[in-house]
Short mmCIF file of C-alpha atoms and ligand atoms in Angstrom, two decimals:
data_model
loop_
_atom_site.label_atom_id
_atom_site.label_comp_id
_atom_site.label_asym_id
_atom_site.label_seq_id
_atom_site.Cartn_x
_atom_site.Cartn_y
_atom_site.Cartn_z
CA MET Y 1 -88.69 -121.35 -167.95
CA THR Y 2 -88.07 -122.06 -164.30
CA THR Y 3 -90.24 -119.19 -163.12
CA SER Y 4 -93.90 -118.47 -163.60
CA THR Y 5 -94.71 -115.09 -165.08
CA TYR Y 6 -98.01 -113.30 -165.75
CA LEU Y 7 -97.21 -112.49 -169.40
CA PRO Y 8 -95.47 -114.81 -171.84
CA ALA Y 9 -91.69 -114.63 -172.25
CA GLY Y 10 -90.33 -112.51 -175.06
CA LEU Y 11 -91.70 -109.07 -174.24
CA PRO Y 12 -89.09 -106.28 -174.11
CA ALA Y 13 -86.96 -106.78 -171.01
CA PRO Y 14 -86.10 -103.82 -168.79
CA LEU Y 15 -82.51 -102.67 -168.53
CA PRO Y 16 -81.36 -99.97 -166.12
CA ALA Y 17 -80.79 -96.67 -167.89
CA VAL Y 18 -77.23 -96.34 -169.21
CA ASP Y 19 -76.82 -93.09 -167.24
CA GLY Y 20 -77.37 -95.04 -164.02
CA LEU Y 21 -80.48 -93.16 -162.93
CA ASP Y 22 -82.62 -96.14 -161.93
CA VAL Y 23 -80.03 -98.80 -161.09
CA PRO Y 24 -81.08 -98.84 -157.38
CA TYR Y 25 -84.69 -99.63 -158.31
CA TRP Y 26 -83.79 -102.65 -160.42
CA GLU Y 27 -81.23 -103.89 -157.89
CA GLY Y 28 -83.86 -103.51 -155.15
CA THR Y 29 -86.48 -105.56 -156.93
CA ARG Y 30 -83.96 -108.41 -157.29
CA ARG Y 31 -83.74 -108.44 -153.47
CA GLY Y 32 -87.51 -108.24 -153.08
CA GLU Y 33 -87.39 -104.62 -152.04
CA LEU Y 34 -89.51 -101.87 -153.55
CA LEU Y 35 -87.52 -98.63 -153.69
CA VAL Y 36 -88.96 -95.36 -154.93
CA GLN Y 37 -87.59 -91.83 -155.01
CA ARG Y 38 -87.91 -89.28 -152.25
CA CYS Y 39 -86.22 -85.91 -152.06
CA GLY Y 40 -83.64 -85.75 -149.28
CA SER Y 41 -84.08 -82.00 -149.10
CA CYS Y 42 -87.84 -81.40 -149.02
CA GLY Y 43 -89.34 -84.88 -148.65
CA THR Y 44 -91.26 -84.93 -151.93
CA TRP Y 45 -92.00 -88.41 -153.32
CA GLN Y 46 -91.42 -88.82 -157.01
CA TRP Y 47 -91.97 -91.56 -159.61
CA GLY Y 48 -90.76 -92.68 -162.15
CA PRO Y 49 -87.11 -92.05 -161.63
CA GLU Y 50 -85.89 -88.50 -162.20
CA TRP Y 51 -82.68 -86.65 -161.50
CA LEU Y 52 -84.17 -83.51 -160.00
CA CYS Y 53 -86.80 -82.87 -157.36
CA HIS Y 54 -89.60 -81.04 -159.17
CA ARG Y 55 -90.65 -79.25 -155.98
CA CYS Y 56 -87.39 -77.79 -154.66
CA ASN Y 57 -85.15 -78.30 -157.71
CA THR Y 58 -82.31 -79.94 -155.80
CA PHE Y 59 -80.50 -83.05 -157.01
CA GLU Y 60 -81.12 -84.78 -153.69
CA MET Y 61 -83.38 -87.60 -154.84
CA GLN Y 62 -82.83 -90.66 -152.65
CA TRP Y 63 -84.11 -94.23 -152.77
CA GLN Y 64 -86.55 -95.13 -150.04
CA PRO Y 65 -88.15 -98.53 -149.37
CA VAL Y 66 -91.96 -98.61 -149.35
CA ASP Y 67 -94.27 -101.36 -148.15
CA GLY Y 68 -96.01 -101.98 -151.46
CA ASN Y 69 -99.56 -101.26 -150.37
CA GLY Y 70 -101.52 -99.39 -153.02
CA LEU Y 71 -104.90 -98.57 -154.47
CA ILE Y 72 -105.99 -99.15 -158.06
CA TYR Y 73 -106.08 -95.70 -159.68
CA SER Y 74 -106.91 -96.81 -163.21
CA TRP Y 75 -106.86 -99.97 -165.33
CA GLN Y 76 -107.09 -101.45 -168.78
CA ARG Y 77 -107.66 -104.86 -170.31
CA PRO Y 78 -105.78 -105.01 -173.64
CA TRP Y 79 -107.16 -107.48 -176.17
CA HIS Y 80 -105.33 -106.53 -179.34
CA PRO Y 81 -101.83 -108.05 -179.35
CA ALA Y 82 -99.31 -105.25 -179.81
CA HIS Y 83 -96.42 -107.72 -179.71
CA SER Y 84 -95.94 -111.05 -181.45
CA VAL Y 85 -95.64 -113.02 -178.19
CA LEU Y 86 -99.08 -111.77 -177.13
CA ARG Y 87 -100.82 -113.25 -180.18
CA ASP Y 88 -103.39 -115.83 -179.06
CA PHE Y 89 -102.64 -114.92 -175.43
CA GLY Y 90 -104.83 -112.01 -174.35
CA PRO Y 91 -106.65 -110.39 -172.84
CA TYR Y 92 -104.63 -109.39 -169.79
CA LEU Y 93 -104.87 -106.71 -167.12
CA VAL Y 94 -102.70 -103.63 -166.64
CA VAL Y 95 -103.28 -101.44 -163.60
CA LEU Y 96 -102.07 -98.05 -162.49
CA VAL Y 97 -101.55 -98.21 -158.72
CA GLU Y 98 -101.17 -95.23 -156.40
CA LEU Y 99 -99.21 -95.54 -153.17
CA PRO Y 100 -100.92 -93.38 -150.51
CA ALA Y 101 -98.01 -93.86 -148.07
CA ALA Y 102 -95.56 -92.48 -150.63
CA GLY Y 103 -97.14 -89.21 -151.72
CA SER Y 104 -99.64 -91.06 -153.94
CA ILE Y 105 -97.04 -91.71 -156.61
CA ARG Y 106 -98.29 -94.15 -159.26
CA MET Y 107 -96.77 -97.35 -160.63
CA VAL Y 108 -97.80 -99.49 -163.59
CA GLY Y 109 -98.01 -103.27 -163.38
CA ASN Y 110 -100.21 -106.24 -164.15
CA LEU Y 111 -103.07 -107.25 -161.87
CA LEU Y 112 -102.50 -110.92 -161.08
CA GLY Y 113 -105.42 -113.30 -161.19
CA PRO Y 114 -108.05 -114.02 -163.84
CA ALA Y 115 -107.95 -111.64 -166.79
CA ASP Y 116 -111.75 -111.43 -166.79
CA GLN Y 117 -112.06 -110.38 -163.14
CA GLN Y 118 -113.97 -107.21 -162.41
CA VAL Y 119 -111.54 -104.38 -161.66
CA VAL Y 120 -112.63 -101.70 -159.20
CA ILE Y 121 -110.93 -98.33 -159.05
CA GLY Y 122 -109.94 -97.70 -155.44
CA ALA Y 123 -109.51 -101.38 -154.56
CA PRO Y 124 -106.50 -102.12 -152.31
CA VAL Y 125 -103.64 -104.07 -153.86
CA GLU Y 126 -100.21 -105.23 -152.73
CA ALA Y 127 -96.94 -105.59 -154.57
CA VAL Y 128 -95.72 -109.01 -155.66
CA PHE Y 129 -92.20 -109.60 -156.97
CA GLU Y 130 -92.00 -111.54 -160.22
CA PRO Y 131 -88.45 -112.68 -161.00
CA HIS Y 132 -87.32 -113.31 -164.55
CA ASP Y 133 -84.23 -115.31 -163.69
CA ASP Y 134 -83.80 -116.84 -167.12
CA ALA Y 135 -83.56 -113.54 -168.97
CA GLU Y 136 -80.23 -112.65 -170.52
CA HIS Y 137 -79.98 -109.86 -167.95
CA PRO Y 138 -82.10 -111.24 -165.07
CA TYR Y 139 -84.63 -108.79 -163.66
CA THR Y 140 -87.62 -108.73 -161.36
CA LEU Y 141 -90.92 -107.03 -162.13
CA VAL Y 142 -93.24 -105.58 -159.51
CA GLN Y 143 -96.75 -106.93 -160.00
CA TRP Y 144 -99.97 -106.36 -158.03
CA ARG Y 145 -102.63 -108.53 -156.53
CA LEU Y 146 -105.80 -107.69 -154.64
CA THR Y 147 -105.09 -107.41 -150.92
CA PRO Y 148 -106.74 -110.41 -149.23
CA MET E 1 -104.33 -55.56 -185.21
CA SER E 2 -101.39 -54.55 -183.08
CA GLY E 3 -99.81 -56.20 -180.06
CA ARG E 4 -97.97 -59.46 -179.60
CA GLY E 5 -100.63 -61.89 -180.74
CA ILE E 6 -101.11 -63.31 -184.22
CA ARG E 7 -104.82 -62.48 -184.29
CA GLY E 8 -105.79 -61.39 -187.78
CA LYS E 9 -102.21 -60.97 -188.96
CA VAL E 10 -101.82 -64.25 -190.82
CA ALA E 11 -104.12 -66.36 -192.97
CA VAL E 12 -104.22 -69.75 -194.63
CA ALA E 13 -104.15 -68.97 -198.34
CA GLY E 14 -103.83 -72.42 -199.84
CA ILE E 15 -104.44 -76.06 -199.01
CA GLY E 16 -103.31 -79.19 -200.80
CA GLU E 17 -103.36 -82.92 -200.33
CA THR E 18 -102.60 -86.10 -202.20
CA THR E 19 -104.94 -88.96 -202.73
CA TYR E 20 -105.35 -90.66 -199.35
CA TYR E 21 -104.33 -94.30 -199.41
CA LYS E 22 -104.71 -97.22 -197.08
CA HIS E 23 -101.60 -98.07 -195.12
CA GLY E 24 -98.82 -99.24 -197.40
CA GLN E 25 -100.72 -98.55 -200.62
CA SER E 26 -99.07 -95.34 -201.82
CA PRO E 27 -97.54 -95.74 -205.27
CA ASP E 28 -95.31 -92.76 -204.49
CA ALA E 29 -92.36 -92.43 -202.17
CA GLU E 30 -93.13 -90.46 -199.02
CA PHE E 31 -91.00 -87.52 -200.20
CA VAL E 32 -92.94 -87.39 -203.47
CA LEU E 33 -96.19 -87.28 -201.51
CA ALA E 34 -94.88 -84.28 -199.57
CA LEU E 35 -93.94 -82.48 -202.79
CA ARG E 36 -97.29 -83.19 -204.44
CA ALA E 37 -99.24 -81.80 -201.45
CA ILE E 38 -97.08 -78.67 -201.30
CA LEU E 39 -97.42 -78.03 -205.04
CA ARG E 40 -101.18 -78.42 -204.81
CA ALA E 41 -101.36 -76.00 -201.89
CA ALA E 42 -99.40 -73.42 -203.90
CA GLU E 43 -101.68 -73.94 -206.87
CA ASP E 44 -104.77 -73.59 -204.66
CA ALA E 45 -103.40 -70.30 -203.31
CA GLY E 46 -102.48 -69.14 -206.79
CA ILE E 47 -98.81 -68.56 -206.00
CA SER E 48 -95.56 -69.92 -207.39
CA PRO E 49 -94.12 -72.65 -205.17
CA ARG E 50 -90.87 -70.67 -205.25
CA GLU E 51 -92.53 -67.99 -203.13
CA ILE E 52 -92.44 -70.42 -200.21
CA ASP E 53 -89.64 -69.33 -197.89
CA GLY E 54 -90.52 -71.19 -194.71
CA PHE E 55 -91.41 -74.69 -193.55
CA ALA E 56 -93.08 -75.93 -190.38
CA SER E 57 -93.85 -79.51 -189.45
CA TYR E 58 -94.21 -81.78 -186.43
CA ALA E 59 -94.03 -85.37 -185.21
CA ASN E 60 -90.53 -85.83 -186.58
CA ASP E 61 -91.57 -85.61 -190.20
CA ARG E 62 -88.85 -87.28 -192.22
CA ASN E 63 -88.93 -84.83 -195.13
CA GLU E 64 -86.51 -82.06 -194.34
CA PRO E 65 -87.10 -78.47 -195.44
CA SER E 66 -83.67 -78.19 -197.06
CA ARG E 67 -84.39 -81.15 -199.28
CA ILE E 68 -87.85 -79.85 -200.22
CA ALA E 69 -86.49 -76.35 -200.84
CA ALA E 70 -83.83 -77.79 -203.14
CA ALA E 71 -86.39 -79.87 -204.99
CA LEU E 72 -88.67 -76.87 -205.52
CA GLY E 73 -85.84 -74.51 -206.47
CA ILE E 74 -86.64 -72.09 -203.65
CA PRO E 75 -84.15 -69.21 -203.87
CA ASP E 76 -84.12 -68.09 -200.24
CA LEU E 77 -85.01 -70.50 -197.43
CA ARG E 78 -85.71 -68.34 -194.40
CA PHE E 79 -87.48 -70.49 -191.81
CA SER E 80 -87.26 -74.22 -190.97
CA ASN E 81 -89.19 -75.33 -187.93
CA MET E 82 -89.97 -78.63 -186.24
CA GLN E 83 -92.41 -78.81 -183.35
CA TRP E 84 -91.17 -81.07 -180.56
CA GLY E 85 -93.18 -84.08 -179.51
CA GLY E 86 -94.41 -87.18 -181.21
CA GLY E 87 -97.91 -87.99 -182.34
CA GLY E 88 -100.42 -85.42 -183.42
CA GLY E 89 -100.04 -82.95 -180.59
CA GLY E 90 -98.01 -80.68 -182.82
CA VAL E 91 -100.41 -80.05 -185.70
CA ALA E 92 -101.97 -76.82 -184.52
CA ALA E 93 -98.65 -75.84 -182.96
CA ALA E 94 -96.93 -76.17 -186.32
CA VAL E 95 -99.53 -73.85 -187.85
CA GLY E 96 -99.03 -71.48 -184.93
CA ASN E 97 -95.25 -71.59 -185.32
CA GLY E 98 -95.53 -70.82 -189.02
CA ALA E 99 -97.98 -68.01 -188.37
CA ALA E 100 -95.70 -66.54 -185.71
CA ALA E 101 -92.85 -66.52 -188.21
CA VAL E 102 -94.97 -64.66 -190.74
CA ALA E 103 -96.30 -62.22 -188.15
CA ALA E 104 -92.79 -61.49 -186.91
CA GLY E 105 -91.34 -61.08 -190.38
CA LEU E 106 -89.05 -64.09 -190.21
CA ALA E 107 -90.66 -65.42 -193.37
CA ASP E 108 -93.35 -64.32 -195.82
CA CYS E 109 -94.82 -67.61 -196.98
CA VAL E 110 -94.66 -70.66 -194.75
CA VAL E 111 -95.91 -74.10 -195.72
CA VAL E 112 -97.06 -76.44 -192.96
CA TYR E 113 -96.82 -80.01 -194.18
CA ARG E 114 -96.94 -83.65 -193.16
CA ALA E 115 -96.26 -86.70 -195.29
CA LEU E 116 -96.73 -90.29 -194.21
CA ALA E 117 -96.02 -93.52 -196.03
CA GLN E 118 -95.79 -95.76 -193.04
CA GLY E 119 -95.43 -98.91 -195.07
CA GLN E 120 -92.06 -97.58 -196.16
CA PHE E 121 -90.99 -97.16 -192.54
CA ARG E 122 -92.01 -98.60 -189.16
CA ARG E 123 -95.69 -98.87 -188.26
CA LEU E 124 -97.01 -96.57 -185.57
CA GLY E 125 -99.23 -99.02 -183.72
CA ALA E 126 -96.70 -101.83 -183.56
CA ALA E 127 -94.51 -102.41 -180.57
CA LEU E 128 -90.84 -101.65 -180.72
CA PRO E 129 -89.09 -104.80 -181.80
CA ASP E 130 -86.18 -104.12 -179.46
CA PRO E 131 -85.45 -106.99 -177.03
CA THR E 132 -84.64 -104.58 -174.17
CA VAL E 133 -86.02 -101.22 -173.05
CA SER E 134 -84.76 -98.52 -170.71
CA GLY E 135 -86.15 -95.33 -169.26
CA ASP E 136 -89.93 -94.84 -169.14
CA MET E 137 -90.63 -97.83 -171.36
CA ALA E 138 -88.83 -100.13 -168.92
CA TYR E 139 -91.77 -99.51 -166.59
CA LEU E 140 -94.43 -100.06 -169.26
CA ALA E 141 -93.39 -102.47 -172.03
CA PRO E 142 -92.63 -105.52 -169.81
CA TYR E 143 -96.24 -105.25 -168.55
CA GLY E 144 -97.68 -105.26 -172.05
CA ALA E 145 -98.34 -101.50 -172.14
CA LEU E 146 -96.77 -101.12 -175.54
CA SER E 147 -98.89 -99.48 -178.23
CA PRO E 148 -100.29 -95.94 -178.18
CA ALA E 149 -103.73 -97.37 -177.37
CA GLN E 150 -102.28 -99.17 -174.37
CA ARG E 151 -100.31 -96.14 -173.20
CA PHE E 152 -103.30 -93.76 -173.28
CA ALA E 153 -106.22 -95.97 -172.25
CA MET E 154 -105.87 -95.51 -168.51
CA GLN E 155 -106.22 -91.70 -168.73
CA ALA E 156 -109.61 -92.21 -170.32
CA THR E 157 -110.63 -95.02 -167.95
CA ARG E 158 -110.00 -92.67 -165.05
CA PHE E 159 -111.81 -89.72 -166.67
CA MET E 160 -114.89 -91.81 -167.44
CA HIS E 161 -114.86 -93.26 -163.92
CA ASP E 162 -114.54 -89.83 -162.30
CA HIS E 163 -117.37 -88.30 -164.31
CA GLY E 164 -119.76 -91.19 -164.91
CA VAL E 165 -119.30 -91.16 -168.68
CA GLU E 166 -120.85 -93.99 -170.68
CA HIS E 167 -119.48 -95.69 -173.77
CA GLY E 168 -122.22 -94.21 -175.99
CA VAL E 169 -120.22 -90.97 -175.94
CA LEU E 170 -117.36 -92.65 -177.79
CA ARG E 171 -119.73 -94.37 -180.19
CA ALA E 172 -121.28 -91.01 -181.14
CA ILE E 173 -117.85 -89.53 -181.88
CA ALA E 174 -116.91 -92.48 -184.11
CA MET E 175 -120.26 -92.50 -185.90
CA ALA E 176 -120.13 -88.75 -186.58
CA SER E 177 -116.79 -89.16 -188.35
CA TYR E 178 -118.07 -92.06 -190.43
CA GLN E 179 -121.29 -90.24 -191.31
CA HIS E 180 -119.36 -87.21 -192.53
CA ALA E 181 -117.00 -89.42 -194.54
CA GLN E 182 -119.92 -90.73 -196.58
CA ALA E 183 -120.29 -87.29 -198.20
CA ASN E 184 -116.53 -86.88 -198.71
CA PRO E 185 -115.15 -88.62 -201.81
CA ARG E 186 -111.58 -88.09 -200.56
CA ALA E 187 -112.28 -90.21 -197.49
CA VAL E 188 -110.75 -93.67 -197.26
CA MET E 189 -113.98 -94.82 -195.57
CA HIS E 190 -116.24 -93.22 -198.23
CA GLY E 191 -118.85 -95.82 -199.08
CA ARG E 192 -118.32 -97.68 -195.81
CA PRO E 193 -120.90 -96.34 -193.34
CA LEU E 194 -120.84 -97.32 -189.68
CA ASP E 195 -124.02 -98.13 -187.77
CA ALA E 196 -124.44 -98.48 -184.03
CA GLU E 197 -124.74 -102.25 -184.16
CA THR E 198 -121.50 -102.65 -186.11
CA TYR E 199 -119.76 -100.36 -183.64
CA ASP E 200 -121.12 -102.24 -180.63
CA ASN E 201 -120.12 -105.60 -182.09
CA SER E 202 -116.61 -104.52 -183.02
CA ARG E 203 -113.77 -106.10 -181.11
CA TRP E 204 -112.07 -104.55 -178.13
CA ILE E 205 -108.64 -103.13 -178.72
CA VAL E 206 -108.33 -102.04 -175.10
CA GLU E 207 -111.23 -102.58 -172.72
CA PRO E 208 -113.01 -100.60 -171.23
CA VAL E 209 -112.36 -97.69 -173.59
CA ASN E 210 -111.26 -98.51 -177.15
CA ARG E 211 -113.20 -100.67 -179.56
CA LEU E 212 -111.83 -101.06 -183.09
CA PHE E 213 -113.76 -98.03 -184.39
CA ASP E 214 -112.46 -95.80 -181.61
CA CYS E 215 -108.94 -95.99 -183.01
CA CYS E 216 -107.48 -93.98 -185.87
CA GLN E 217 -106.54 -95.57 -189.14
CA GLU E 218 -103.05 -95.78 -190.51
CA ASN E 219 -102.73 -94.24 -193.95
CA ASP E 220 -100.36 -93.04 -196.63
CA GLY E 221 -100.57 -89.56 -198.11
CA ALA E 222 -99.59 -85.97 -197.54
CA ALA E 223 -101.22 -82.64 -196.78
CA ALA E 224 -100.01 -79.06 -196.77
CA LEU E 225 -101.29 -75.58 -196.07
CA ILE E 226 -99.77 -72.22 -196.92
CA LEU E 227 -99.60 -69.26 -194.55
CA VAL E 228 -99.09 -65.69 -195.68
CA SER E 229 -99.79 -62.28 -194.20
CA ALA E 230 -103.43 -61.19 -194.05
CA GLU E 231 -102.72 -58.42 -196.60
CA ARG E 232 -101.20 -60.83 -199.07
CA ALA E 233 -103.98 -63.38 -198.55
CA ARG E 234 -106.62 -60.87 -199.58
CA ASP E 235 -105.02 -60.59 -203.03
CA LEU E 236 -104.95 -64.34 -203.64
CA ARG E 237 -107.33 -66.80 -205.19
CA GLN E 238 -109.17 -68.16 -202.16
CA PRO E 239 -111.09 -66.52 -199.32
CA PRO E 240 -108.56 -66.21 -196.48
CA ALA E 241 -108.97 -68.30 -193.34
CA TYR E 242 -107.46 -66.00 -190.72
CA LEU E 243 -105.61 -67.29 -187.68
CA LEU E 244 -107.22 -65.81 -184.59
CA ALA E 245 -105.04 -67.68 -182.12
CA ALA E 246 -102.95 -70.77 -181.63
CA ALA E 247 -101.82 -72.23 -178.32
CA GLN E 248 -99.68 -75.17 -177.37
CA GLY E 249 -98.22 -76.79 -174.28
CA SER E 250 -99.50 -78.86 -171.39
CA ASP E 251 -100.35 -78.60 -167.73
CA GLN E 252 -97.97 -79.06 -164.81
CA ARG E 253 -95.85 -82.20 -165.04
CA ARG E 254 -97.88 -83.71 -167.86
CA GLY E 255 -94.57 -85.28 -168.84
CA ALA E 256 -93.95 -86.78 -165.40
CA PRO E 257 -92.69 -90.32 -166.01
CA VAL E 258 -94.78 -93.47 -165.90
CA MET E 259 -98.24 -91.87 -165.82
CA ASN E 260 -97.60 -89.56 -162.86
CA ALA E 261 -99.10 -86.35 -164.27
CA PRO E 262 -101.03 -84.72 -161.40
CA ASP E 263 -104.16 -84.24 -163.54
CA PHE E 264 -103.84 -87.68 -165.08
CA GLY E 265 -107.41 -88.28 -166.30
CA SER E 266 -107.46 -85.56 -168.91
CA GLY E 267 -106.60 -84.71 -172.50
CA SER E 268 -103.83 -82.26 -171.47
CA PHE E 269 -105.67 -79.07 -172.52
CA ASN E 270 -106.61 -77.62 -169.14
CA THR E 271 -104.09 -74.81 -169.37
CA VAL E 272 -103.88 -74.59 -173.17
CA ALA E 273 -107.56 -74.01 -173.92
CA PRO E 274 -108.01 -70.92 -171.67
CA ARG E 275 -104.96 -69.32 -173.29
CA LEU E 276 -106.38 -70.05 -176.72
CA TYR E 277 -109.73 -68.42 -176.03
CA GLU E 278 -108.15 -65.41 -174.39
CA ALA E 279 -105.84 -64.78 -177.35
CA ALA E 280 -108.65 -65.25 -179.86
CA GLY E 281 -111.10 -63.09 -177.91
CA VAL E 282 -113.93 -65.59 -178.35
CA ALA E 283 -115.79 -68.09 -176.15
CA PRO E 284 -116.74 -71.74 -176.72
CA GLY E 285 -120.30 -70.77 -177.66
CA ASP E 286 -118.98 -68.65 -180.55
CA ILE E 287 -117.35 -71.59 -182.33
CA ASP E 288 -119.33 -72.88 -185.32
CA VAL E 289 -117.50 -76.10 -186.11
CA VAL E 290 -114.81 -78.22 -184.44
CA GLN E 291 -112.15 -80.49 -185.89
CA ALA E 292 -110.66 -82.57 -183.08
CA TYR E 293 -107.77 -84.96 -183.58
CA GLU E 294 -108.83 -88.54 -183.02
CA ASN E 295 -105.95 -90.74 -182.05
CA PHE E 296 -108.73 -92.32 -180.05
CA THR E 297 -112.31 -91.16 -179.49
CA THR E 298 -111.49 -90.94 -175.79
CA GLY E 299 -109.06 -88.11 -176.45
CA VAL E 300 -111.70 -86.21 -178.43
CA MET E 301 -114.13 -86.52 -175.54
CA MET E 302 -111.69 -85.12 -173.00
CA ALA E 303 -110.41 -82.39 -175.34
CA ILE E 304 -113.93 -81.17 -176.09
CA VAL E 305 -114.69 -80.97 -172.37
CA GLU E 306 -111.44 -79.12 -171.68
CA HIS E 307 -112.24 -76.62 -174.43
CA GLY E 308 -115.47 -75.82 -172.61
CA PHE E 309 -118.07 -77.19 -175.03
CA CYS E 310 -119.70 -79.19 -172.27
CA ALA E 311 -119.01 -80.09 -168.66
CA ALA E 312 -117.56 -83.51 -167.93
CA GLU E 313 -120.78 -84.49 -166.18
CA GLU E 314 -122.81 -83.52 -169.29
CA CYS E 315 -120.95 -85.81 -171.70
CA ASN E 316 -123.66 -88.47 -171.88
CA ASP E 317 -126.24 -85.93 -173.07
CA PHE E 318 -123.97 -83.75 -175.17
CA PHE E 319 -122.16 -86.35 -177.29
CA THR E 320 -124.95 -87.60 -179.54
CA LEU E 321 -124.79 -88.25 -183.26
CA GLU E 322 -127.38 -85.52 -183.80
CA ASN E 323 -125.35 -82.93 -181.89
CA LEU E 324 -122.09 -83.81 -183.62
CA THR E 325 -123.13 -83.86 -187.27
CA ALA E 326 -123.39 -81.15 -189.90
CA PRO E 327 -125.22 -79.16 -191.00
CA ALA E 328 -127.55 -78.67 -188.04
CA GLY E 329 -125.81 -80.26 -185.04
CA ARG E 330 -125.10 -78.26 -181.93
CA MET E 331 -121.35 -78.79 -182.37
CA PRO E 332 -120.53 -80.32 -185.79
CA LEU E 333 -117.38 -82.39 -185.29
CA ASN E 334 -114.81 -83.72 -187.74
CA THR E 335 -116.80 -82.81 -190.81
CA SER E 336 -114.38 -84.43 -193.28
CA GLY E 337 -114.47 -87.76 -191.50
CA GLY E 338 -111.33 -86.94 -189.59
CA ASN E 339 -108.54 -89.31 -188.66
CA LEU E 340 -111.04 -92.12 -188.18
CA ALA E 341 -112.74 -92.11 -191.56
CA GLU E 342 -111.17 -89.58 -193.95
CA CYS E 343 -107.49 -90.22 -193.46
CA TYR E 344 -104.93 -90.37 -190.69
CA MET E 345 -102.60 -87.69 -191.99
CA HIS E 346 -101.48 -87.07 -188.46
CA GLY E 347 -104.26 -84.53 -188.12
CA LEU E 348 -103.23 -82.13 -190.85
CA GLY E 349 -106.28 -83.18 -192.86
CA LEU E 350 -108.39 -81.78 -190.03
CA GLN E 351 -106.66 -78.42 -190.40
CA LEU E 352 -107.48 -78.38 -194.10
CA GLU E 353 -111.09 -79.15 -193.27
CA ALA E 354 -111.25 -76.18 -190.89
CA VAL E 355 -110.07 -73.98 -193.76
CA ARG E 356 -112.72 -75.43 -196.09
CA GLN E 357 -115.41 -74.67 -193.50
CA ILE E 358 -114.31 -71.04 -193.29
CA ARG E 359 -114.27 -70.83 -197.10
CA GLY E 360 -117.65 -72.54 -197.44
CA GLN E 361 -116.13 -75.44 -199.40
CA SER E 362 -116.71 -78.46 -197.15
CA CYS E 363 -118.51 -81.60 -198.26
CA ASN E 364 -120.40 -81.25 -194.97
CA GLN E 365 -120.65 -77.50 -194.83
CA VAL E 366 -121.92 -75.87 -191.66
CA PRO E 367 -124.07 -72.98 -192.90
CA ASN E 368 -122.35 -69.64 -192.50
CA ALA E 369 -119.42 -71.09 -190.53
CA ARG E 370 -117.29 -68.18 -189.39
CA LEU E 371 -115.24 -69.60 -186.53
CA ALA E 372 -113.58 -73.00 -186.73
CA MET E 373 -111.59 -74.68 -183.98
CA ASN E 374 -108.91 -77.24 -184.46
CA ILE E 375 -107.73 -79.42 -181.57
CA ALA E 376 -104.58 -81.48 -181.96
CA GLY E 377 -103.22 -84.58 -180.29
CA PRO E 378 -105.17 -85.11 -177.11
CA MET E 379 -103.50 -86.89 -174.18
CA VAL E 380 -99.90 -86.39 -175.35
CA THR E 381 -97.57 -83.54 -174.45
CA PRO E 382 -97.28 -80.95 -175.78
CA VAL E 383 -100.74 -80.61 -177.31
CA SER E 384 -102.05 -77.68 -179.33
CA SER E 385 -105.19 -76.04 -180.64
CA LEU E 386 -106.12 -73.07 -182.78
CA ILE E 387 -109.03 -70.97 -183.95
CA MET E 388 -109.52 -69.78 -187.53
CA GLY E 389 -112.02 -67.19 -188.63
CA SER E 390 -113.50 -65.58 -191.70
CA GLU E 391 -113.01 -61.91 -192.64
CA GLU E 392 -116.02 -60.81 -190.59
CA THR E 393 -114.54 -62.21 -187.35
CA LEU E 394 -111.57 -59.83 -187.39
ZN1 ZN N 1 -87.22 -81.48 -153.01
#
């Protein structure tokens, strides 16, 4: 491994959907850009990727860059390894982060830092790009760390 | 009864189940388990299995109605129904679908069934072995949010945060199931009681919500129940357990991708439960006994709140072992031992237990139980719930 990642290598790797729906998101993360969906017709923010705006039912969903500032909405600290590469690794932290500047859509990621840190719902966090350059199909995950 | 509802038109006339085995221990093929449960349900009802003309199941049961109908020699297969959605959210919906078919005359005798021999297939709690993932899972699996426990934990974390709920609530739910299982010889955990200390010392599966004893088992076995018209049920061997109402569904955008449901910290019943009560014509205080699907104790907690048995802010006082246990508890819960301690038959065992309570045949009988509720598959979408009643509730 040439890159440092929060979780060990070998977990399922993300691939853009074969129908092309979320290709812009995964291309954006490779560039260090966080793109989420916003309706070009009515302005509704939406996540995860969908074809149709749930508010106005037009197919005008567009990809809009956001600054990656969020708040912890919920969290978990898994201990039981649900995958062979997590055996003898855990625990680790998973957070659900809402983005107030983007209609409070929510994104899932890991909370970087010690796994035993106290997690506070409502705490501000910022996006961190975690490249997986050595994967068969290289990709970049969006992770979160407490805003200094 | 007239009108569009099923209230009082259909009854459970027979129930059947196989021996419940630990995961991977069934000596029978999964299809054989399904057949054994269906044959026992027919025998319990006192009908020929060839009278069955309809099938309803859920959670992508692998045992297709056409194959079962051929095996049983059924002369006229009239109704084959699969409830959409994985997990246990479809249990009560499958009963409701079968009852609707009977009420509407699409079939006369519908069996609702579920067979599981997970050792012969892929385990539920294990991660997908695939090296790549797309769609929703592309935003979850790479972060180690893989198993059902890890995909549902954050709903409960948020609910408990919002309402100041303490972990003792979950412990009481787990201990009630285990206490009831000690009186139930069918239960896999019969003879294995659970005390508070053992619960508190058990390992975390997912902190801060699921310890080991908060999570359902994995088991092999099968269960079945037979639905016929109320008139027909009255002529059969067992006291009928009448369907008063069944409801299924979920609230707005529960299926929004990557945990974006607007009312995220909930069990998904906020629109389903009011419809259920309205159709049944009863209120939470009328219900004598509750069977609530435990994928995790957290889901039970939220589902019970959403069905109006207590307010979210009252959880810490309401969910006590004393309140949750038969015969005298305020709301006896999972009186067979449920998914945690009787058997994880994807919740169909809980339906059978509701029928036994109405008949007066439970190992943990609630005295004079007349109205039984069954809640299925909290936190998933769609979810479902139903209310059964005795003759005097019609
Ligand atoms: Zn729109």
